[in-house]
mmCIF file of C-alpha atoms in Angstrom:
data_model
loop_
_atom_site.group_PDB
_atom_site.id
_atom_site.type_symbol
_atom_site.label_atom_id
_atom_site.label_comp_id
_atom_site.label_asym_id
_atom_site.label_seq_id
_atom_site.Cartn_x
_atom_site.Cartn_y
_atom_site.Cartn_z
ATOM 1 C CA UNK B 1 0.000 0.000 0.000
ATOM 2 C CA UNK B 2 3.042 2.413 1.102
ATOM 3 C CA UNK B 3 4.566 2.020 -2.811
ATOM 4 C CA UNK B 4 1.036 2.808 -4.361
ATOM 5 C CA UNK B 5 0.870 5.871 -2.480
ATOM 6 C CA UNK B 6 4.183 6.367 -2.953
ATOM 7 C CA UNK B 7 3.533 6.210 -6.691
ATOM 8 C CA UNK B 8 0.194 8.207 -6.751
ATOM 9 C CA UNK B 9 2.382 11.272 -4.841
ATOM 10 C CA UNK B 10 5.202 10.740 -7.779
ATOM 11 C CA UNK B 11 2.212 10.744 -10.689
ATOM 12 C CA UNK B 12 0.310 13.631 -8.661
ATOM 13 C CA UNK B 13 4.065 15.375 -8.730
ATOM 14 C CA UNK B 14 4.664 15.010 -12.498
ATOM 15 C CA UNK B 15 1.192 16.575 -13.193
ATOM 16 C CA UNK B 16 1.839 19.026 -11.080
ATOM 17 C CA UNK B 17 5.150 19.943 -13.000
ATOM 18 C CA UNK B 18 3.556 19.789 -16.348
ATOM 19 C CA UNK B 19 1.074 22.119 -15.205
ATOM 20 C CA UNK B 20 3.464 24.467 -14.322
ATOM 21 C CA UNK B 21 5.653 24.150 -17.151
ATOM 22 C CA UNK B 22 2.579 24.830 -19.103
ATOM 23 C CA UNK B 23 2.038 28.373 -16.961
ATOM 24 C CA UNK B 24 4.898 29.269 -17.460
ATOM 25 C CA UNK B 25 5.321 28.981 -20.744
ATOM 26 C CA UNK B 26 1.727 30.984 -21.427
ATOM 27 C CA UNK B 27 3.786 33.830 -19.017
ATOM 28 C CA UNK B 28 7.044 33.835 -20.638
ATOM 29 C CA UNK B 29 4.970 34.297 -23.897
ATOM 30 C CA UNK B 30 2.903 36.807 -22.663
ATOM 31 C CA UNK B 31 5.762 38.523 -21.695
ATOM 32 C CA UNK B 32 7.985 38.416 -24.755
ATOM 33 C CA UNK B 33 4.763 40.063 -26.812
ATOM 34 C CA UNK B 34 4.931 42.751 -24.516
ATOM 35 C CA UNK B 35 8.268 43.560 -24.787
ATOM 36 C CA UNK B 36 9.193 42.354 -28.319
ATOM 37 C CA UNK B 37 6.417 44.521 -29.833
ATOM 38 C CA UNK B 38 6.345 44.227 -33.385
ATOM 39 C CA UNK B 39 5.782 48.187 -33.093
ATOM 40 C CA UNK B 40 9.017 50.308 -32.437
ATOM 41 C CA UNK B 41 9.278 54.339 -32.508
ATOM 42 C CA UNK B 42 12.224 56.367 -34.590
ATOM 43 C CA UNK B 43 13.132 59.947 -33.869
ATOM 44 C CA UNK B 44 13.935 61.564 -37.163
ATOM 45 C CA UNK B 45 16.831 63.910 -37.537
ATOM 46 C CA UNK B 46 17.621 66.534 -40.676
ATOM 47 C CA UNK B 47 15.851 67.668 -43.464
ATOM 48 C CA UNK B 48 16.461 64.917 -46.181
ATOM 49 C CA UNK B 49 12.452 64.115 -45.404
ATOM 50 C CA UNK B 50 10.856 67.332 -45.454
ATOM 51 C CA UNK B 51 7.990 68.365 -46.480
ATOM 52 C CA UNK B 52 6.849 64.681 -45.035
ATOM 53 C CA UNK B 53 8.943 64.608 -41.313
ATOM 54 C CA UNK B 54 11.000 67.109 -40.254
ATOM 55 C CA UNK B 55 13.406 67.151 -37.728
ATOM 56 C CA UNK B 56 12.260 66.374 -34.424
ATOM 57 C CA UNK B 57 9.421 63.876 -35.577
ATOM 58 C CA UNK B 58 8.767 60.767 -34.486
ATOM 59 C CA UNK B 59 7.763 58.054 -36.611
ATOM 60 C CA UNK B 60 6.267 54.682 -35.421
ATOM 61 C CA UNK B 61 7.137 51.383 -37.632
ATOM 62 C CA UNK B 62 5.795 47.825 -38.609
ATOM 63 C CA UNK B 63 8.208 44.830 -39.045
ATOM 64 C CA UNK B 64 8.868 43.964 -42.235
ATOM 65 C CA UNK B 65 7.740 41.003 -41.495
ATOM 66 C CA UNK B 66 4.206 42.021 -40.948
ATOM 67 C CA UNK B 67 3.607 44.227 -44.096
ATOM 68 C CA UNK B 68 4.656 43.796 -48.059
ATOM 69 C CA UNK B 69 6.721 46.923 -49.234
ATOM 70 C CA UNK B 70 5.456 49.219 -52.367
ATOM 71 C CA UNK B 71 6.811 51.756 -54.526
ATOM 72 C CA UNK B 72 6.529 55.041 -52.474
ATOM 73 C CA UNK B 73 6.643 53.268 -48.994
ATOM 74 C CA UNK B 74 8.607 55.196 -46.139
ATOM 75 C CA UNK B 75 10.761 52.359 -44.732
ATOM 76 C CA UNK B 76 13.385 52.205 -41.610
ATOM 77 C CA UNK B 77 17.032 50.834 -42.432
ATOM 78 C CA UNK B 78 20.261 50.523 -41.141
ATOM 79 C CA UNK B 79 22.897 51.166 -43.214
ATOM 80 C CA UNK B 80 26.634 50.890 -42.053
ATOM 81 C CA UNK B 81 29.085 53.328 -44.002
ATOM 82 C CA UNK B 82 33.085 54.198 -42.593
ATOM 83 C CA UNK B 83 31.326 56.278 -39.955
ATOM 84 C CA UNK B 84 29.383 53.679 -38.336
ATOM 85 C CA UNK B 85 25.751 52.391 -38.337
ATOM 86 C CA UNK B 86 22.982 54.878 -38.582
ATOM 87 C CA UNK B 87 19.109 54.138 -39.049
ATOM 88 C CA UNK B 88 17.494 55.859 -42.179
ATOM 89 C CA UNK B 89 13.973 56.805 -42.807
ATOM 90 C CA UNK B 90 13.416 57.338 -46.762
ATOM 91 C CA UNK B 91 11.029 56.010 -49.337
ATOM 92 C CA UNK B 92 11.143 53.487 -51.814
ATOM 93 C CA UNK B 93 11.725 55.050 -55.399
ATOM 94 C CA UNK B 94 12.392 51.729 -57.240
ATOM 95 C CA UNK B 95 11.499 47.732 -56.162
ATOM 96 C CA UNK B 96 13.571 44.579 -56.755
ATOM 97 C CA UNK B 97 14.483 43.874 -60.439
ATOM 98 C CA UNK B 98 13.324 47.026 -61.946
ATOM 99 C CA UNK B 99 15.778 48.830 -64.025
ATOM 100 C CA UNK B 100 15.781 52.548 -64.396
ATOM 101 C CA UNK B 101 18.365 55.115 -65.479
ATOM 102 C CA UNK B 102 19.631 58.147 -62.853
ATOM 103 C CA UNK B 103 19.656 62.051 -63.416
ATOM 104 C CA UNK B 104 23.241 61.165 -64.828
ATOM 105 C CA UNK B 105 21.967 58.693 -67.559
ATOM 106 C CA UNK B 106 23.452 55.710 -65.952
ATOM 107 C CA UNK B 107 21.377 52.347 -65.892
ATOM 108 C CA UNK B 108 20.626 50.649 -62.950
ATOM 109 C CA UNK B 109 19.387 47.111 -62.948
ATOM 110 C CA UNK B 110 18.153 45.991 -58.964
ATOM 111 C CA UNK B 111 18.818 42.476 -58.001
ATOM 112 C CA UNK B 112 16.089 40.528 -56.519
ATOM 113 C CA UNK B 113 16.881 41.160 -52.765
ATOM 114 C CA UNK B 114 17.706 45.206 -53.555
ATOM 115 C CA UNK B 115 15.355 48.677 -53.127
ATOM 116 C CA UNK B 116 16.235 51.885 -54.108
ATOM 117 C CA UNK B 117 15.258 54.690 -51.869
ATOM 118 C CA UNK B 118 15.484 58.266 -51.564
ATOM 119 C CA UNK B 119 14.476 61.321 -49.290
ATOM 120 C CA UNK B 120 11.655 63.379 -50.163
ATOM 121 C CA UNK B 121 13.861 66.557 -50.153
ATOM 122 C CA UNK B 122 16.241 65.118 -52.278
ATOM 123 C CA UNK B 123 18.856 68.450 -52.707
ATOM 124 C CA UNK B 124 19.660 67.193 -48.949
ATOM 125 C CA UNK B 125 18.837 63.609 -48.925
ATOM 126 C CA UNK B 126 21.846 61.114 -48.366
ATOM 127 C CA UNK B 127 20.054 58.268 -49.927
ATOM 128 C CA UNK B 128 20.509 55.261 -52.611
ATOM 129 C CA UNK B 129 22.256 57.853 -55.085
ATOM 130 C CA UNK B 130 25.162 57.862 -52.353
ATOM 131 C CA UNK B 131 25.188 54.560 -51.221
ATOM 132 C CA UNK B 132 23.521 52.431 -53.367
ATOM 133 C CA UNK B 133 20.543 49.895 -53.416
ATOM 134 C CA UNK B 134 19.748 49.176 -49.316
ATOM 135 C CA UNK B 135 19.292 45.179 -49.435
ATOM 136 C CA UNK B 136 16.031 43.774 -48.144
ATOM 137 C CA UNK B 137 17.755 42.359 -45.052
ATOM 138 C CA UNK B 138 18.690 45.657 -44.191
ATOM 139 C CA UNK B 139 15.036 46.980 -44.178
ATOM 140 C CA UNK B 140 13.925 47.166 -40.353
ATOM 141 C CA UNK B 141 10.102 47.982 -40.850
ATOM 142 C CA UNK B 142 7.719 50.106 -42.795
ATOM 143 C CA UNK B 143 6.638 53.740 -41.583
ATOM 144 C CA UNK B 144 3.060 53.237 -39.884
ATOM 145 C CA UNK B 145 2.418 56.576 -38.255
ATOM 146 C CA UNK B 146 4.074 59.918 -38.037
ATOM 147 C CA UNK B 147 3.790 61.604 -35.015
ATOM 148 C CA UNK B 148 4.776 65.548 -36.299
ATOM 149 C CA UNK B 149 6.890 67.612 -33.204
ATOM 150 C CA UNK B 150 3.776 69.498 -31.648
ATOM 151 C CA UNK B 151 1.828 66.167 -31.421
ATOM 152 C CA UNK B 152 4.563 63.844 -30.855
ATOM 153 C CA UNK B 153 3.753 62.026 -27.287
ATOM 154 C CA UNK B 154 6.157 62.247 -24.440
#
């Protein structure tokens, strides 16, 4: 009798564990939503976006992930150059595999995995015409909201 309840406390145990395993998991999940949002906020700095953002603006973004990107989207990059990493906001002027020719007549054909962006004010904008096609990988998210400098929350 001692070894059945002995067994019956081990069984009861082991339920008990799963249980909790099960909890926690639901918690740790709950959590990581929270905190991995798939919504993240970007200050923008300079001009090379005006008359869109201007400095000072704040614009909210979607993962990649969750959206498809378009001609004329404003997306989020980083893009690493001899100075460093910086994050980018500009728009997409030209999607993967197009070909187009520049304000220089040169002919640019985009590879599969490459964008071509530019700022709206482009006589400031340090954008694909400096650097390049941005790859997709590089794209962080797409531009959801723009919160302008009077309305922008604290």
């Amino acid at each position: 009798m001692d070894d059945l309840s002995a067994n019956e406390r081990y069984s009861a145990l082991i339920e008990n564990q799963r249980k909790f395993n099960r909890y926690l998991i639901v918690l740790l999940g709950s959590l990581a939503t929270f905190t991995a949002s798939p919504i993240k906020c970007s200050p923008v700095q300079g001009k090379s976006m005006e008359p869109t953002l201007h400095h000072g603006d704040t614009v909210t973004w979607a993962s990649k992930s969750l959206t498809s990107l378009n001609l004329e989207d404003m997306v989020v990059f980083d893009h690493t150059s001899e100075y460093g990493t910086s994050r980018y906001v500009k728009r997409i002027a030209h999607l993967p595999g197009e070909s187009f020719s520049t304000s220089s007549g040169k002919t640019i054909t985009l590879d599969a995995n490459q964008y071509w962006v530019l700022g709206d004010n482009t006589k400031l904008s340090y954008d694909s015409r400096s650097f390049g096609p941005i790859l997709y990988e590089d794209i962080i998210g797409e531009v959801t909201k723009i919160f302008h400098t009077p309305d922008c929350p604290e």
